[in-house]
Amino acid sequence: MGKNTNTPAYLSSDDARYTLGVHRGPLISKNGDEGAQLAHVESAGGLSLETRKLKRSEKFQRHWKRFWCLHLLVTIIFLAIFLPVFFLVIIPAISQLVVNKSDLVLVNASVLNPRPDKIELTLVSALDLKIALPVRIEPITLDLFVRDTGADNAWGQAEIPGKVIKGNTTLGVTNVETPLTNLTTWKEYVYNVVFEKETALSVKGVTNSYLGVLKSKVTMDKNIMSPVLNQFKNFSISDSGLIAAREDGTNLIGNASLPNPSVLTLDIGTIVLDVKSGDLVIGNATLEDVTIKPGDNIFPLTGILDLHTVIENLVTVLASQAQAIKTGNLALDTVTQTVTWNGTLVPYYTDVMKQLTLTANVAIADLVKNTVHNLLSGNETLLDLLDSVGETSTLLGNLTSSDDASDTASSVLSETSDLASKMKTSIAARDMFRGAAPAKRDFIIDSLAKMYTKL
């Protein structure tokens, strides 16, 4: 057998077999991953020269055994930094984000027993945190304010007790006497409630929340949007009619409708209004014990129609009513004089309501019909009222001497007799006067015809 030419000479001699390490096999390479991935495999028959790649778990075990002290030190340093950040920054930030993203909806509110410096407040809102886990909050004091003026100018406060919140939960206060801490801001909020279609009740407060044992401070700073009174749109006066003057001068009655599309219940009190035709004040009206609830609200109206003022300013009145009369109505404007609660002036309601003009279209036919009904119900003294109107034809005739008024007055006079004639032959008119003497009936119709054309 020939000698291996690749074997060094000092290993090919006969004595070389006694050399230590001659059978150790190839050494693991120092260059790169190949040597790092090789391992000896021991067998029962002795040392094997077979090599294989290390598994990932074996490599990890080898690495951990060699550097576990370093990894432990790094882990301790990481936790020392991360845990304070997690509990002091991340958890509160997540809690605050949940509050910020939550919905807060006004479901019930009332302002009762209004006095110049305080109210009785009910405020109930639904809060949906949009998380499945229950969250406990500590009691919270909410500042109530107008967003434009800021929480520093809050008009009042609401003390909300602690509660566990899970899903959609209601929070609020009920019938709590609340001092008005800033009347200027409160008046601005009342103005928004009366004039706007929708407005915001802004609330702000700080409390602690608990998610399990994790505690974090959260700030609730939200706008609770709600529809409001929208200038009492669709305000109307119905069932109006003249009556004989009472001791207090009342000669006008009817019903006033004040719609409320909001969820608010408001104690207002007694409202005294000026009744105007154009810019001319022709009387006043009073609504007593007004409490506005959600939906339609109808209140009895009593008033004084100053017929003398109407007659003396007939041309002005007719000019301001020209368009409304064409549709068979009288356009009466009402402007608040005062608002009182239990005899005490409520300045914030009075100041705001004075800025609102409510216009009611009163059907002339209904006014005449109700006036006649009042007369035929046995109120004989109403004849004196109608007679006073009938006797104004001379005054109306004198107005024709004015160049500015001649056309209008002449037209009114020419229409009076025609209107009276039609009313006398009308079946509806005869039904209204059923049982009345013909002379009395004709007198009333003539007077009403004159009143209709004059008013």
PDB file of N, CA, C and O in Angstrom, residues 117-141:
ATOM      1  N   ASP A 117     -80.376  84.221  42.034  1.00  0.00           N
ATOM      2  CA  ASP A 117     -78.993  83.781  42.245  1.00  0.00           C
ATOM      3  C   ASP A 117     -78.817  82.275  42.317  1.00  0.00           C
ATOM      4  O   ASP A 117     -77.711  81.789  42.568  1.00  0.00           O
ATOM      5  N   LYS A 118     -79.889  81.482  42.100  1.00  0.00           N
ATOM      6  CA  LYS A 118     -79.749  80.037  42.170  1.00  0.00           C
ATOM      7  C   LYS A 118     -80.920  79.363  41.470  1.00  0.00           C
ATOM      8  O   LYS A 118     -81.958  79.966  41.219  1.00  0.00           O
ATOM      9  N   ILE A 119     -80.727  78.081  41.173  1.00  0.00           N
ATOM     10  CA  ILE A 119     -81.736  77.274  40.501  1.00  0.00           C
ATOM     11  C   ILE A 119     -81.759  75.895  41.144  1.00  0.00           C
ATOM     12  O   ILE A 119     -80.865  75.550  41.930  1.00  0.00           O
ATOM     13  N   GLU A 120     -82.768  75.112  40.806  1.00  0.00           N
ATOM     14  CA  GLU A 120     -82.816  73.706  41.201  1.00  0.00           C
ATOM     15  C   GLU A 120     -82.546  72.873  39.952  1.00  0.00           C
ATOM     16  O   GLU A 120     -83.339  72.877  39.017  1.00  0.00           O
ATOM     17  N   LEU A 121     -81.423  72.173  39.958  1.00  0.00           N
ATOM     18  CA  LEU A 121     -80.903  71.574  38.732  1.00  0.00           C
ATOM     19  C   LEU A 121     -81.032  70.055  38.735  1.00  0.00           C
ATOM     20  O   LEU A 121     -80.731  69.384  39.716  1.00  0.00           O
ATOM     21  N   THR A 122     -81.502  69.534  37.599  1.00  0.00           N
ATOM     22  CA  THR A 122     -81.426  68.104  37.300  1.00  0.00           C
ATOM     23  C   THR A 122     -80.647  67.950  36.003  1.00  0.00           C
ATOM     24  O   THR A 122     -80.953  68.629  35.017  1.00  0.00           O
ATOM     25  N   LEU A 123     -79.651  67.088  36.032  1.00  0.00           N
ATOM     26  CA  LEU A 123     -78.800  66.900  34.867  1.00  0.00           C
ATOM     27  C   LEU A 123     -78.404  65.428  34.796  1.00  0.00           C
ATOM     28  O   LEU A 123     -77.638  64.940  35.627  1.00  0.00           O
ATOM     29  N   VAL A 124     -78.950  64.700  33.834  1.00  0.00           N
ATOM     30  CA  VAL A 124     -78.676  63.271  33.689  1.00  0.00           C
ATOM     31  C   VAL A 124     -78.185  63.015  32.269  1.00  0.00           C
ATOM     32  O   VAL A 124     -78.867  63.367  31.297  1.00  0.00           O
ATOM     33  N   SER A 125     -76.993  62.400  32.163  1.00  0.00           N
ATOM     34  CA  SER A 125     -76.402  62.104  30.860  1.00  0.00           C
ATOM     35  C   SER A 125     -76.033  60.631  30.786  1.00  0.00           C
ATOM     36  O   SER A 125     -75.738  59.992  31.808  1.00  0.00           O
ATOM     37  N   ALA A 126     -76.036  60.102  29.582  1.00  0.00           N
ATOM     38  CA  ALA A 126     -75.620  58.723  29.336  1.00  0.00           C
ATOM     39  C   ALA A 126     -74.183  58.728  28.828  1.00  0.00           C
ATOM     40  O   ALA A 126     -73.865  59.414  27.857  1.00  0.00           O
ATOM     41  N   LEU A 127     -73.321  57.958  29.493  1.00  0.00           N
ATOM     42  CA  LEU A 127     -71.905  57.863  29.135  1.00  0.00           C
ATOM     43  C   LEU A 127     -71.611  56.459  28.636  1.00  0.00           C
ATOM     44  O   LEU A 127     -71.876  55.478  29.323  1.00  0.00           O
ATOM     45  N   ASP A 128     -71.063  56.360  27.433  1.00  0.00           N
ATOM     46  CA  ASP A 128     -70.686  55.073  26.846  1.00  0.00           C
ATOM     47  C   ASP A 128     -69.187  55.066  26.615  1.00  0.00           C
ATOM     48  O   ASP A 128     -68.681  55.741  25.715  1.00  0.00           O
ATOM     49  N   LEU A 129     -68.448  54.293  27.449  1.00  0.00           N
ATOM     50  CA  LEU A 129     -66.984  54.250  27.350  1.00  0.00           C
ATOM     51  C   LEU A 129     -66.484  53.355  26.217  1.00  0.00           C
ATOM     52  O   LEU A 129     -65.303  53.352  25.908  1.00  0.00           O
ATOM     53  N   LYS A 130     -67.366  52.545  25.642  1.00  0.00           N
ATOM     54  CA  LYS A 130     -67.018  51.696  24.501  1.00  0.00           C
ATOM     55  C   LYS A 130     -65.927  50.677  24.821  1.00  0.00           C
ATOM     56  O   LYS A 130     -65.124  50.321  23.966  1.00  0.00           O
ATOM     57  N   ILE A 131     -65.850  50.235  26.060  1.00  0.00           N
ATOM     58  CA  ILE A 131     -64.958  49.130  26.428  1.00  0.00           C
ATOM     59  C   ILE A 131     -65.773  48.134  27.246  1.00  0.00           C
ATOM     60  O   ILE A 131     -66.729  48.511  27.940  1.00  0.00           O
ATOM     61  N   ALA A 132     -65.373  46.848  27.167  1.00  0.00           N
ATOM     62  CA  ALA A 132     -66.149  45.809  27.835  1.00  0.00           C
ATOM     63  C   ALA A 132     -65.859  45.740  29.329  1.00  0.00           C
ATOM     64  O   ALA A 132     -66.697  45.297  30.103  1.00  0.00           O
ATOM     65  N   LEU A 133     -64.674  46.172  29.754  1.00  0.00           N
ATOM     66  CA  LEU A 133     -64.292  46.066  31.156  1.00  0.00           C
ATOM     67  C   LEU A 133     -64.969  47.144  31.988  1.00  0.00           C
ATOM     68  O   LEU A 133     -65.104  48.289  31.542  1.00  0.00           O
ATOM     69  N   PRO A 134     -65.407  46.818  33.193  1.00  0.00           N
ATOM     70  CA  PRO A 134     -65.988  47.839  34.072  1.00  0.00           C
ATOM     71  C   PRO A 134     -64.912  48.793  34.586  1.00  0.00           C
ATOM     72  O   PRO A 134     -63.790  48.380  34.892  1.00  0.00           O
ATOM     73  N   VAL A 135     -65.269  50.058  34.682  1.00  0.00           N
ATOM     74  CA  VAL A 135     -64.353  51.088  35.169  1.00  0.00           C
ATOM     75  C   VAL A 135     -65.027  51.797  36.343  1.00  0.00           C
ATOM     76  O   VAL A 135     -66.169  52.238  36.239  1.00  0.00           O
ATOM     77  N   ARG A 136     -64.321  51.875  37.454  1.00  0.00           N
ATOM     78  CA  ARG A 136     -64.856  52.580  38.621  1.00  0.00           C
ATOM     79  C   ARG A 136     -64.264  53.985  38.680  1.00  0.00           C
ATOM     80  O   ARG A 136     -63.053  54.161  38.488  1.00  0.00           O
ATOM     81  N   ILE A 137     -65.121  54.974  38.921  1.00  0.00           N
ATOM     82  CA  ILE A 137     -64.636  56.347  39.053  1.00  0.00           C
ATOM     83  C   ILE A 137     -64.961  56.867  40.447  1.00  0.00           C
ATOM     84  O   ILE A 137     -65.962  56.482  41.053  1.00  0.00           O
ATOM     85  N   GLU A 138     -64.093  57.714  40.952  1.00  0.00           N
ATOM     86  CA  GLU A 138     -64.339  58.388  42.222  1.00  0.00           C
ATOM     87  C   GLU A 138     -65.295  59.561  41.990  1.00  0.00           C
ATOM     88  O   GLU A 138     -65.534  59.959  40.849  1.00  0.00           O
ATOM     89  N   PRO A 139     -65.875  60.124  43.060  1.00  0.00           N
ATOM     90  CA  PRO A 139     -66.742  61.302  42.887  1.00  0.00           C
ATOM     91  C   PRO A 139     -66.012  62.404  42.116  1.00  0.00           C
ATOM     92  O   PRO A 139     -64.796  62.580  42.252  1.00  0.00           O
ATOM     93  N   ILE A 140     -66.780  63.127  41.302  1.00  0.00           N
ATOM     94  CA  ILE A 140     -66.188  64.155  40.459  1.00  0.00           C
ATOM     95  C   ILE A 140     -67.037  65.421  40.514  1.00  0.00           C
ATOM     96  O   ILE A 140     -68.272  65.350  40.500  1.00  0.00           O
ATOM     97  N   THR A 141     -66.394  66.559  40.622  1.00  0.00           N
ATOM     98  CA  THR A 141     -67.067  67.849  40.580  1.00  0.00           C
ATOM     99  C   THR A 141     -66.928  68.420  39.180  1.00  0.00           C
ATOM    100  O   THR A 141     -65.820  68.704  38.724  1.00  0.00           O
TER     101      THR A 141
END
